[in-house]
Short mmCIF file of N, CA and C in Angstrom, two decimals:
data_model
loop_
_atom_site.label_atom_id
_atom_site.label_comp_id
_atom_site.label_asym_id
_atom_site.label_seq_id
_atom_site.Cartn_x
_atom_site.Cartn_y
_atom_site.Cartn_z
N PRO A 30 0.81 -1.19 0.00
CA PRO A 30 0.00 0.00 0.00
C PRO A 30 0.87 1.27 0.00
N ILE A 31 0.30 2.33 -0.53
CA ILE A 31 0.97 3.63 -0.57
C ILE A 31 0.13 4.61 0.25
N VAL A 32 0.82 5.33 1.15
CA VAL A 32 0.18 6.31 1.99
C VAL A 32 0.56 7.69 1.48
N GLU A 33 -0.42 8.56 1.29
CA GLU A 33 -0.15 9.96 0.94
C GLU A 33 -0.19 10.75 2.24
N ALA A 34 0.91 11.44 2.53
CA ALA A 34 1.01 12.23 3.76
C ALA A 34 1.54 13.61 3.39
N GLY A 35 0.64 14.57 3.23
CA GLY A 35 1.06 15.92 2.84
C GLY A 35 1.68 15.86 1.46
N GLY A 36 2.93 16.28 1.35
CA GLY A 36 3.63 16.28 0.07
C GLY A 36 4.47 15.05 -0.15
N ALA A 37 4.15 13.96 0.52
CA ALA A 37 4.95 12.75 0.41
C ALA A 37 4.08 11.54 0.11
N SER A 38 4.70 10.56 -0.55
CA SER A 38 4.10 9.24 -0.77
C SER A 38 5.00 8.23 -0.09
N ILE A 39 4.40 7.35 0.69
CA ILE A 39 5.16 6.35 1.43
C ILE A 39 4.67 4.97 1.01
N LYS A 40 5.54 4.21 0.37
CA LYS A 40 5.21 2.84 -0.01
C LYS A 40 5.60 1.94 1.15
N LEU A 41 4.63 1.25 1.73
CA LEU A 41 4.88 0.37 2.87
C LEU A 41 5.27 -1.01 2.36
N ILE A 42 6.53 -1.33 2.55
CA ILE A 42 7.04 -2.66 2.19
C ILE A 42 6.87 -3.58 3.38
N ALA A 43 7.05 -3.00 4.57
CA ALA A 43 6.81 -3.70 5.84
C ALA A 43 6.45 -2.65 6.87
N GLY A 44 5.63 -3.05 7.84
CA GLY A 44 5.26 -2.14 8.91
C GLY A 44 4.04 -1.31 8.57
N ASN A 45 3.75 -0.38 9.48
CA ASN A 45 2.55 0.43 9.37
C ASN A 45 2.91 1.91 9.39
N PHE A 46 2.07 2.72 8.80
CA PHE A 46 2.19 4.18 8.89
C PHE A 46 0.81 4.69 9.24
N GLY A 47 0.67 5.25 10.44
CA GLY A 47 -0.65 5.67 10.92
C GLY A 47 -1.57 4.48 10.98
N GLU A 48 -2.73 4.63 10.36
CA GLU A 48 -3.72 3.55 10.36
C GLU A 48 -3.52 2.57 9.20
N THR A 49 -2.61 2.88 8.29
CA THR A 49 -2.40 2.02 7.12
C THR A 49 -1.42 0.91 7.46
N ARG A 50 -1.82 -0.30 7.19
CA ARG A 50 -1.01 -1.48 7.47
C ARG A 50 -0.30 -1.94 6.21
N GLY A 51 1.00 -2.28 6.35
CA GLY A 51 1.75 -2.82 5.23
C GLY A 51 1.44 -4.29 5.04
N PRO A 52 2.07 -4.92 4.06
CA PRO A 52 1.86 -6.35 3.83
C PRO A 52 2.24 -7.17 5.06
N LEU A 53 1.54 -8.25 5.27
CA LEU A 53 1.86 -9.12 6.41
C LEU A 53 3.18 -9.83 6.17
N PRO A 54 4.04 -9.85 7.18
CA PRO A 54 5.31 -10.59 7.05
C PRO A 54 5.08 -12.09 7.16
N ALA A 55 6.12 -12.86 6.87
CA ALA A 55 6.05 -14.31 7.06
C ALA A 55 5.67 -14.58 8.51
N PRO A 56 4.74 -15.51 8.77
CA PRO A 56 4.19 -15.68 10.11
C PRO A 56 5.20 -16.04 11.20
N ASP A 57 6.29 -16.71 10.87
CA ASP A 57 7.26 -17.11 11.88
C ASP A 57 8.49 -16.20 11.91
N SER A 58 8.40 -15.06 11.24
CA SER A 58 9.57 -14.18 11.15
C SER A 58 9.62 -13.21 12.33
N TRP A 59 10.78 -12.61 12.50
CA TRP A 59 10.98 -11.57 13.52
C TRP A 59 9.99 -10.42 13.29
N ALA A 60 9.74 -10.09 12.04
CA ALA A 60 8.87 -8.97 11.70
C ALA A 60 7.41 -9.24 12.05
N ALA A 61 7.02 -10.49 12.23
CA ALA A 61 5.62 -10.82 12.52
C ALA A 61 5.21 -10.41 13.94
N ASP A 62 6.17 -10.23 14.84
CA ASP A 62 5.88 -9.81 16.20
C ASP A 62 5.75 -8.29 16.22
N PRO A 63 4.57 -7.74 16.49
CA PRO A 63 4.38 -6.29 16.45
C PRO A 63 5.29 -5.54 17.42
N GLU A 64 5.73 -6.18 18.49
CA GLU A 64 6.62 -5.52 19.46
C GLU A 64 7.97 -5.17 18.84
N ASN A 65 8.33 -5.81 17.74
CA ASN A 65 9.62 -5.53 17.11
C ASN A 65 9.57 -4.31 16.18
N GLU A 66 8.37 -3.80 15.93
CA GLU A 66 8.15 -2.58 15.15
C GLU A 66 8.99 -2.52 13.86
N VAL A 67 9.04 -3.63 13.15
CA VAL A 67 9.78 -3.67 11.89
C VAL A 67 9.05 -2.82 10.85
N ALA A 68 9.82 -1.94 10.19
CA ALA A 68 9.25 -1.10 9.13
C ALA A 68 10.27 -0.94 8.02
N ILE A 69 9.80 -1.05 6.80
CA ILE A 69 10.59 -0.73 5.60
C ILE A 69 9.68 0.14 4.76
N TRP A 70 10.08 1.40 4.60
CA TRP A 70 9.27 2.34 3.84
C TRP A 70 10.11 2.96 2.75
N ASN A 71 9.55 3.01 1.55
CA ASN A 71 10.17 3.73 0.45
C ASN A 71 9.42 5.06 0.35
N ILE A 72 10.14 6.16 0.62
CA ILE A 72 9.51 7.47 0.76
C ILE A 72 9.88 8.36 -0.43
N ARG A 73 8.89 9.03 -0.97
CA ARG A 73 9.10 10.01 -2.03
C ARG A 73 8.49 11.33 -1.57
N ILE A 74 9.32 12.38 -1.52
CA ILE A 74 8.84 13.69 -1.07
C ILE A 74 8.93 14.66 -2.24
N ARG A 75 7.83 15.32 -2.54
CA ARG A 75 7.78 16.27 -3.65
C ARG A 75 8.64 17.50 -3.34
N PRO A 76 9.08 18.22 -4.37
CA PRO A 76 9.92 19.41 -4.17
C PRO A 76 9.26 20.41 -3.21
N GLY A 77 10.05 20.89 -2.26
CA GLY A 77 9.59 21.90 -1.31
C GLY A 77 8.66 21.38 -0.22
N ALA A 78 8.35 20.09 -0.23
CA ALA A 78 7.41 19.53 0.75
C ALA A 78 8.14 19.02 1.99
N SER A 79 7.36 18.69 3.01
CA SER A 79 7.89 18.17 4.26
C SER A 79 7.15 16.91 4.65
N LEU A 80 7.79 16.11 5.49
CA LEU A 80 7.16 14.90 6.04
C LEU A 80 7.63 14.76 7.48
N GLU A 81 6.68 14.50 8.37
CA GLU A 81 7.04 14.24 9.76
C GLU A 81 6.93 12.74 10.03
N LEU A 82 8.04 12.14 10.41
CA LEU A 82 8.04 10.72 10.76
C LEU A 82 7.51 10.55 12.17
N PRO A 83 6.63 9.59 12.39
CA PRO A 83 6.09 9.38 13.74
C PRO A 83 7.14 8.78 14.68
N MET A 84 6.86 8.89 15.96
CA MET A 84 7.74 8.29 16.96
C MET A 84 7.57 6.76 16.94
N ALA A 85 8.57 6.09 17.49
CA ALA A 85 8.51 4.64 17.68
C ALA A 85 9.06 4.36 19.08
N ASN A 86 9.01 3.13 19.47
CA ASN A 86 9.53 2.71 20.76
C ASN A 86 11.02 3.06 20.86
N PRO A 87 11.49 3.56 22.00
CA PRO A 87 12.91 3.92 22.14
C PRO A 87 13.89 2.76 21.93
N SER A 88 13.43 1.53 22.07
CA SER A 88 14.33 0.37 21.88
C SER A 88 14.56 0.04 20.41
N VAL A 89 13.81 0.72 19.52
CA VAL A 89 13.89 0.46 18.09
C VAL A 89 15.10 1.19 17.51
N LYS A 90 15.74 0.58 16.53
CA LYS A 90 16.79 1.23 15.74
C LYS A 90 16.14 1.71 14.45
N ARG A 91 16.46 2.96 14.06
CA ARG A 91 15.83 3.54 12.88
C ARG A 91 16.89 4.23 12.04
N SER A 92 16.97 3.85 10.76
CA SER A 92 17.91 4.46 9.82
C SER A 92 17.14 4.97 8.62
N LEU A 93 17.59 6.12 8.12
CA LEU A 93 16.97 6.72 6.95
C LEU A 93 18.06 6.98 5.92
N TYR A 94 17.87 6.45 4.70
CA TYR A 94 18.85 6.58 3.62
C TYR A 94 18.30 7.50 2.54
N PHE A 95 19.03 8.58 2.26
CA PHE A 95 18.66 9.57 1.24
C PHE A 95 19.43 9.20 -0.02
N TYR A 96 18.73 8.66 -1.04
CA TYR A 96 19.44 8.14 -2.20
C TYR A 96 19.14 8.85 -3.52
N GLU A 97 18.15 9.74 -3.55
CA GLU A 97 17.91 10.48 -4.79
C GLU A 97 17.27 11.81 -4.45
N GLY A 98 17.75 12.87 -5.11
CA GLY A 98 17.24 14.21 -4.89
C GLY A 98 18.41 15.17 -4.77
N SER A 99 18.10 16.44 -4.47
CA SER A 99 19.18 17.42 -4.39
C SER A 99 19.59 17.71 -2.95
N GLN A 100 18.62 17.90 -2.07
CA GLN A 100 18.96 18.21 -0.67
C GLN A 100 17.76 17.97 0.22
N ILE A 101 18.03 17.55 1.44
CA ILE A 101 17.00 17.45 2.46
C ILE A 101 17.59 17.95 3.78
N GLU A 102 16.69 18.28 4.68
CA GLU A 102 17.06 18.60 6.05
C GLU A 102 16.23 17.71 6.96
N ILE A 103 16.86 17.22 8.00
CA ILE A 103 16.13 16.48 9.03
C ILE A 103 16.31 17.26 10.32
N ASP A 104 15.20 17.76 10.85
CA ASP A 104 15.21 18.59 12.05
C ASP A 104 16.26 19.69 11.96
N GLY A 105 16.33 20.34 10.78
CA GLY A 105 17.21 21.48 10.59
C GLY A 105 18.64 21.14 10.20
N GLN A 106 18.98 19.86 10.16
CA GLN A 106 20.35 19.45 9.80
C GLN A 106 20.39 18.98 8.34
N HIS A 107 21.31 19.57 7.55
CA HIS A 107 21.45 19.22 6.13
C HIS A 107 21.98 17.79 6.01
N ILE A 108 21.36 17.00 5.15
CA ILE A 108 21.77 15.61 4.91
C ILE A 108 22.24 15.49 3.47
N THR A 109 23.39 14.88 3.27
CA THR A 109 23.96 14.69 1.95
C THR A 109 23.36 13.48 1.28
N ARG A 110 23.10 13.61 -0.04
CA ARG A 110 22.56 12.49 -0.81
C ARG A 110 23.54 11.32 -0.78
N ASN A 111 23.02 10.12 -0.84
CA ASN A 111 23.78 8.86 -0.81
C ASN A 111 24.38 8.58 0.56
N PHE A 112 23.77 9.13 1.60
CA PHE A 112 24.19 8.83 2.96
C PHE A 112 22.98 8.46 3.79
N GLY A 113 23.25 7.80 4.89
CA GLY A 113 22.19 7.42 5.80
C GLY A 113 22.30 8.20 7.10
N SER A 114 21.19 8.27 7.80
CA SER A 114 21.13 8.93 9.10
C SER A 114 20.50 7.97 10.09
N VAL A 115 21.07 7.91 11.28
CA VAL A 115 20.46 7.14 12.36
C VAL A 115 19.59 8.12 13.12
N LEU A 116 18.31 7.80 13.22
CA LEU A 116 17.35 8.70 13.86
C LEU A 116 16.96 8.17 15.23
N ASN A 117 16.70 9.08 16.14
CA ASN A 117 16.21 8.72 17.46
C ASN A 117 14.71 8.48 17.35
N PRO A 118 14.26 7.26 17.57
CA PRO A 118 12.84 6.97 17.39
C PRO A 118 11.95 7.54 18.49
N SER A 119 12.56 8.07 19.56
CA SER A 119 11.78 8.65 20.66
C SER A 119 11.16 9.99 20.30
N PHE A 120 11.61 10.56 19.17
CA PHE A 120 11.11 11.87 18.75
C PHE A 120 10.57 11.80 17.33
N LYS A 121 9.63 12.66 17.02
CA LYS A 121 9.19 12.80 15.64
C LYS A 121 10.34 13.47 14.88
N ALA A 122 10.54 13.08 13.63
CA ALA A 122 11.59 13.69 12.81
C ALA A 122 10.93 14.42 11.65
N LEU A 123 11.30 15.69 11.48
CA LEU A 123 10.75 16.50 10.41
C LEU A 123 11.74 16.53 9.25
N ILE A 124 11.31 16.00 8.10
CA ILE A 124 12.15 15.99 6.89
C ILE A 124 11.62 17.08 5.97
N LYS A 125 12.51 18.03 5.61
CA LYS A 125 12.16 19.09 4.65
C LYS A 125 12.94 18.85 3.38
N ASN A 126 12.24 18.85 2.27
CA ASN A 126 12.87 18.58 0.99
C ASN A 126 13.27 19.88 0.29
N GLY A 127 14.29 19.75 -0.59
CA GLY A 127 14.77 20.88 -1.40
C GLY A 127 13.94 21.03 -2.66
N ASP A 128 14.62 21.40 -3.75
CA ASP A 128 13.92 21.78 -4.98
C ASP A 128 13.70 20.65 -5.97
N LYS A 129 14.17 19.43 -5.65
CA LYS A 129 13.92 18.27 -6.52
C LYS A 129 13.25 17.17 -5.69
N GLU A 130 12.51 16.32 -6.38
CA GLU A 130 11.88 15.21 -5.68
C GLU A 130 12.96 14.38 -4.96
N ALA A 131 12.69 14.01 -3.72
CA ALA A 131 13.64 13.23 -2.93
C ALA A 131 13.10 11.82 -2.72
N HIS A 132 14.01 10.86 -2.73
CA HIS A 132 13.68 9.46 -2.47
C HIS A 132 14.49 8.99 -1.28
N LEU A 133 13.81 8.37 -0.33
CA LEU A 133 14.46 7.91 0.89
C LEU A 133 13.99 6.50 1.22
N LEU A 134 14.80 5.80 1.97
CA LEU A 134 14.46 4.45 2.43
C LEU A 134 14.58 4.45 3.94
N LEU A 135 13.51 4.09 4.62
CA LEU A 135 13.53 3.97 6.08
C LEU A 135 13.57 2.50 6.45
N LEU A 136 14.51 2.15 7.32
CA LEU A 136 14.62 0.79 7.86
C LEU A 136 14.54 0.90 9.37
N GLN A 137 13.69 0.07 9.97
CA GLN A 137 13.46 0.18 11.40
C GLN A 137 13.15 -1.18 12.00
N GLY A 138 13.58 -1.40 13.23
CA GLY A 138 13.22 -2.60 13.95
C GLY A 138 13.96 -2.69 15.27
N ARG A 139 13.43 -3.50 16.15
CA ARG A 139 14.10 -3.74 17.42
C ARG A 139 15.27 -4.68 17.15
N PRO A 140 16.45 -4.39 17.70
CA PRO A 140 17.61 -5.25 17.45
C PRO A 140 17.38 -6.67 17.96
N LEU A 141 18.01 -7.62 17.28
CA LEU A 141 17.92 -9.01 17.69
C LEU A 141 18.70 -9.27 18.98
N ASN A 142 19.74 -8.48 19.21
CA ASN A 142 20.61 -8.64 20.37
C ASN A 142 21.21 -10.05 20.44
N GLU A 143 21.66 -10.53 19.29
CA GLU A 143 22.34 -11.81 19.21
C GLU A 143 23.72 -11.58 18.61
N PRO A 144 24.67 -12.45 18.96
CA PRO A 144 26.00 -12.30 18.37
C PRO A 144 25.95 -12.55 16.86
N VAL A 145 26.87 -11.89 16.14
CA VAL A 145 26.93 -12.03 14.69
C VAL A 145 28.35 -12.44 14.31
N ALA A 146 28.45 -13.54 13.55
CA ALA A 146 29.73 -13.98 12.99
C ALA A 146 29.55 -14.03 11.49
N ARG A 147 30.57 -13.57 10.76
CA ARG A 147 30.44 -13.58 9.29
C ARG A 147 31.78 -13.93 8.68
N GLN A 148 31.67 -14.59 7.54
CA GLN A 148 32.84 -14.94 6.74
C GLN A 148 32.36 -15.15 5.32
N GLY A 149 32.87 -14.35 4.39
CA GLY A 149 32.41 -14.44 3.01
C GLY A 149 30.91 -14.22 2.95
N PRO A 150 30.18 -15.07 2.25
CA PRO A 150 28.74 -14.88 2.14
C PRO A 150 27.96 -15.45 3.32
N PHE A 151 28.63 -16.04 4.29
CA PHE A 151 27.96 -16.72 5.40
C PHE A 151 27.82 -15.78 6.59
N VAL A 152 26.63 -15.75 7.19
CA VAL A 152 26.38 -14.98 8.40
C VAL A 152 25.64 -15.90 9.36
N MET A 153 26.22 -16.08 10.53
CA MET A 153 25.64 -16.96 11.55
C MET A 153 25.83 -16.29 12.92
N ASN A 154 25.60 -17.04 14.00
CA ASN A 154 25.76 -16.49 15.34
C ASN A 154 27.11 -16.81 15.97
N SER A 155 27.87 -17.76 15.41
CA SER A 155 29.17 -18.10 16.00
C SER A 155 30.12 -18.59 14.90
N GLN A 156 31.41 -18.59 15.20
CA GLN A 156 32.38 -19.11 14.24
C GLN A 156 32.17 -20.61 14.01
N GLU A 157 31.73 -21.33 15.05
CA GLU A 157 31.46 -22.76 14.88
C GLU A 157 30.35 -22.98 13.86
N GLU A 158 29.29 -22.15 13.93
CA GLU A 158 28.20 -22.28 12.96
C GLU A 158 28.68 -21.92 11.55
N ILE A 159 29.57 -20.93 11.46
CA ILE A 159 30.13 -20.55 10.15
C ILE A 159 30.90 -21.73 9.57
N GLN A 160 31.77 -22.34 10.37
CA GLN A 160 32.58 -23.47 9.88
C GLN A 160 31.68 -24.63 9.47
N SER A 161 30.63 -24.87 10.22
CA SER A 161 29.69 -25.94 9.88
C SER A 161 28.98 -25.64 8.55
N ALA A 162 28.57 -24.38 8.35
CA ALA A 162 27.91 -24.01 7.10
C ALA A 162 28.86 -24.14 5.92
N ILE A 163 30.12 -23.76 6.10
CA ILE A 163 31.11 -23.89 5.02
C ILE A 163 31.32 -25.36 4.67
N ARG A 164 31.45 -26.23 5.70
CA ARG A 164 31.62 -27.67 5.44
C ARG A 164 30.41 -28.23 4.69
N GLU A 165 29.21 -27.85 5.13
CA GLU A 165 28.00 -28.34 4.47
C GLU A 165 27.95 -27.88 3.01
N TYR A 166 28.33 -26.62 2.78
CA TYR A 166 28.32 -26.12 1.41
C TYR A 166 29.35 -26.88 0.56
N GLN A 167 30.54 -27.12 1.11
CA GLN A 167 31.57 -27.83 0.35
C GLN A 167 31.14 -29.26 0.02
N LEU A 168 30.39 -29.89 0.91
CA LEU A 168 29.94 -31.27 0.69
C LEU A 168 28.71 -31.36 -0.21
N THR A 169 27.76 -30.47 -0.03
CA THR A 169 26.46 -30.62 -0.71
C THR A 169 26.08 -29.45 -1.60
N GLN A 170 26.78 -28.35 -1.52
CA GLN A 170 26.40 -27.11 -2.20
C GLN A 170 24.95 -26.77 -1.88
N PHE A 171 24.54 -27.03 -0.64
CA PHE A 171 23.18 -26.78 -0.15
C PHE A 171 22.13 -27.38 -1.07
N GLY A 172 22.27 -28.63 -1.39
CA GLY A 172 21.29 -29.31 -2.22
C GLY A 172 21.90 -29.97 -3.43
N GLY A 173 23.14 -29.64 -3.65
CA GLY A 173 23.85 -30.32 -4.72
C GLY A 173 23.69 -29.69 -6.09
N TRP A 174 24.59 -30.04 -6.96
CA TRP A 174 24.60 -29.62 -8.35
C TRP A 174 24.26 -30.86 -9.15
N PRO A 175 23.17 -30.89 -9.89
CA PRO A 175 22.72 -32.13 -10.51
C PRO A 175 23.48 -32.55 -11.77
N TRP A 176 24.53 -31.82 -12.16
CA TRP A 176 25.25 -32.17 -13.38
C TRP A 176 26.59 -32.85 -13.05
N ARG A 177 27.11 -33.56 -14.00
CA ARG A 177 28.33 -34.33 -13.82
C ARG A 177 29.56 -33.43 -13.60
N TYR A 178 29.55 -32.27 -14.21
CA TYR A 178 30.68 -31.36 -14.12
C TYR A 178 30.26 -30.09 -13.37
N PRO A 179 31.21 -29.38 -12.77
CA PRO A 179 30.83 -28.20 -11.98
C PRO A 179 30.34 -27.01 -12.80
N ASP A 180 30.53 -27.03 -14.10
CA ASP A 180 30.05 -25.92 -14.92
C ASP A 180 28.90 -26.40 -15.81
N ASN A 181 27.87 -25.59 -15.91
CA ASN A 181 26.69 -25.94 -16.68
C ASN A 181 26.89 -25.48 -18.13
N VAL A 182 27.74 -26.19 -18.87
CA VAL A 182 28.09 -25.84 -20.24
C VAL A 182 27.88 -27.08 -21.11
N HIS A 183 27.36 -26.86 -22.31
CA HIS A 183 27.15 -27.97 -23.24
C HIS A 183 28.26 -27.97 -24.29
N ALA A 184 28.49 -29.10 -24.86
CA ALA A 184 29.52 -29.23 -25.89
C ALA A 184 29.21 -28.30 -27.05
N ARG A 185 30.26 -27.69 -27.64
CA ARG A 185 30.10 -26.74 -28.73
C ARG A 185 29.36 -27.37 -29.91
N GLU A 186 29.64 -28.65 -30.20
CA GLU A 186 29.00 -29.29 -31.35
C GLU A 186 27.50 -29.56 -31.13
N LYS A 187 27.01 -29.40 -29.91
CA LYS A 187 25.58 -29.59 -29.63
C LYS A 187 24.76 -28.51 -30.33
N GLY A 188 25.32 -27.33 -30.54
CA GLY A 188 24.57 -26.25 -31.19
C GLY A 188 23.59 -25.59 -30.24
N ARG A 189 22.82 -24.68 -30.80
CA ARG A 189 21.83 -23.97 -29.99
C ARG A 189 20.58 -24.82 -29.84
N PHE A 190 20.01 -24.82 -28.64
CA PHE A 190 18.79 -25.58 -28.41
C PHE A 190 18.01 -24.99 -27.24
N ALA A 191 16.77 -25.37 -27.17
CA ALA A 191 15.90 -25.00 -26.06
C ALA A 191 15.02 -26.20 -25.75
N GLN A 192 14.92 -26.53 -24.47
CA GLN A 192 14.01 -27.59 -24.06
C GLN A 192 12.95 -26.96 -23.16
N TYR A 193 11.69 -27.12 -23.56
CA TYR A 193 10.58 -26.48 -22.89
C TYR A 193 10.01 -27.39 -21.80
N PRO A 194 9.25 -26.80 -20.84
CA PRO A 194 8.70 -27.60 -19.74
C PRO A 194 7.87 -28.80 -20.17
N ASP A 195 7.23 -28.72 -21.35
CA ASP A 195 6.43 -29.86 -21.82
C ASP A 195 7.29 -30.95 -22.46
N GLY A 196 8.64 -30.74 -22.48
CA GLY A 196 9.55 -31.74 -23.03
C GLY A 196 9.94 -31.49 -24.48
N THR A 197 9.27 -30.57 -25.16
CA THR A 197 9.59 -30.25 -26.55
C THR A 197 11.02 -29.73 -26.64
N LEU A 198 11.78 -30.29 -27.62
CA LEU A 198 13.16 -29.88 -27.83
C LEU A 198 13.26 -29.16 -29.17
N GLU A 199 13.79 -27.95 -29.15
CA GLU A 199 13.98 -27.17 -30.37
C GLU A 199 15.49 -27.00 -30.56
N GLN A 200 15.99 -27.44 -31.75
CA GLN A 200 17.43 -27.35 -32.01
C GLN A 200 17.70 -26.52 -33.25
N LYS A 201 18.80 -25.76 -33.21
CA LYS A 201 19.25 -24.96 -34.35
C LYS A 201 20.68 -25.36 -34.66
N GLY A 202 21.00 -25.49 -35.91
CA GLY A 202 22.37 -25.76 -36.35
C GLY A 202 22.89 -27.00 -35.81
#
């Protein structure tokens, strides 16, 4: 859903804005618990317009990313495009836009407060879990690769072809 608020349009990807509810999250996810106040909003503010962000629970972390437009101010402080701001959710934040349409992304939620371990593309809670995930990937590639060779390439002499879901095979050359 999209909420019109003064000179702004807010696309709710997750969370609520006023009385408007965003899409329901996966039922067993962190976002499904309303106490976590998860919100993802894509905000568009028309030139010269303002938007006041509502307060949230003080335990929530809130970041706002300004990624398109010429200039904005948040509570009187100039914000540079392509940067993010960490906002205090205990207060309403007033965003004033400059002379071009501004696009912003708001990310919000209560922290998980769990340890984070990362290595390459793997993110887990401990180094032991990381090592276990790496071993599993090396052994199974998380479900395996169904071809005999590690690269999905056909012999050059096979030529161009397409095989459709109904089994029809179309070959060229």
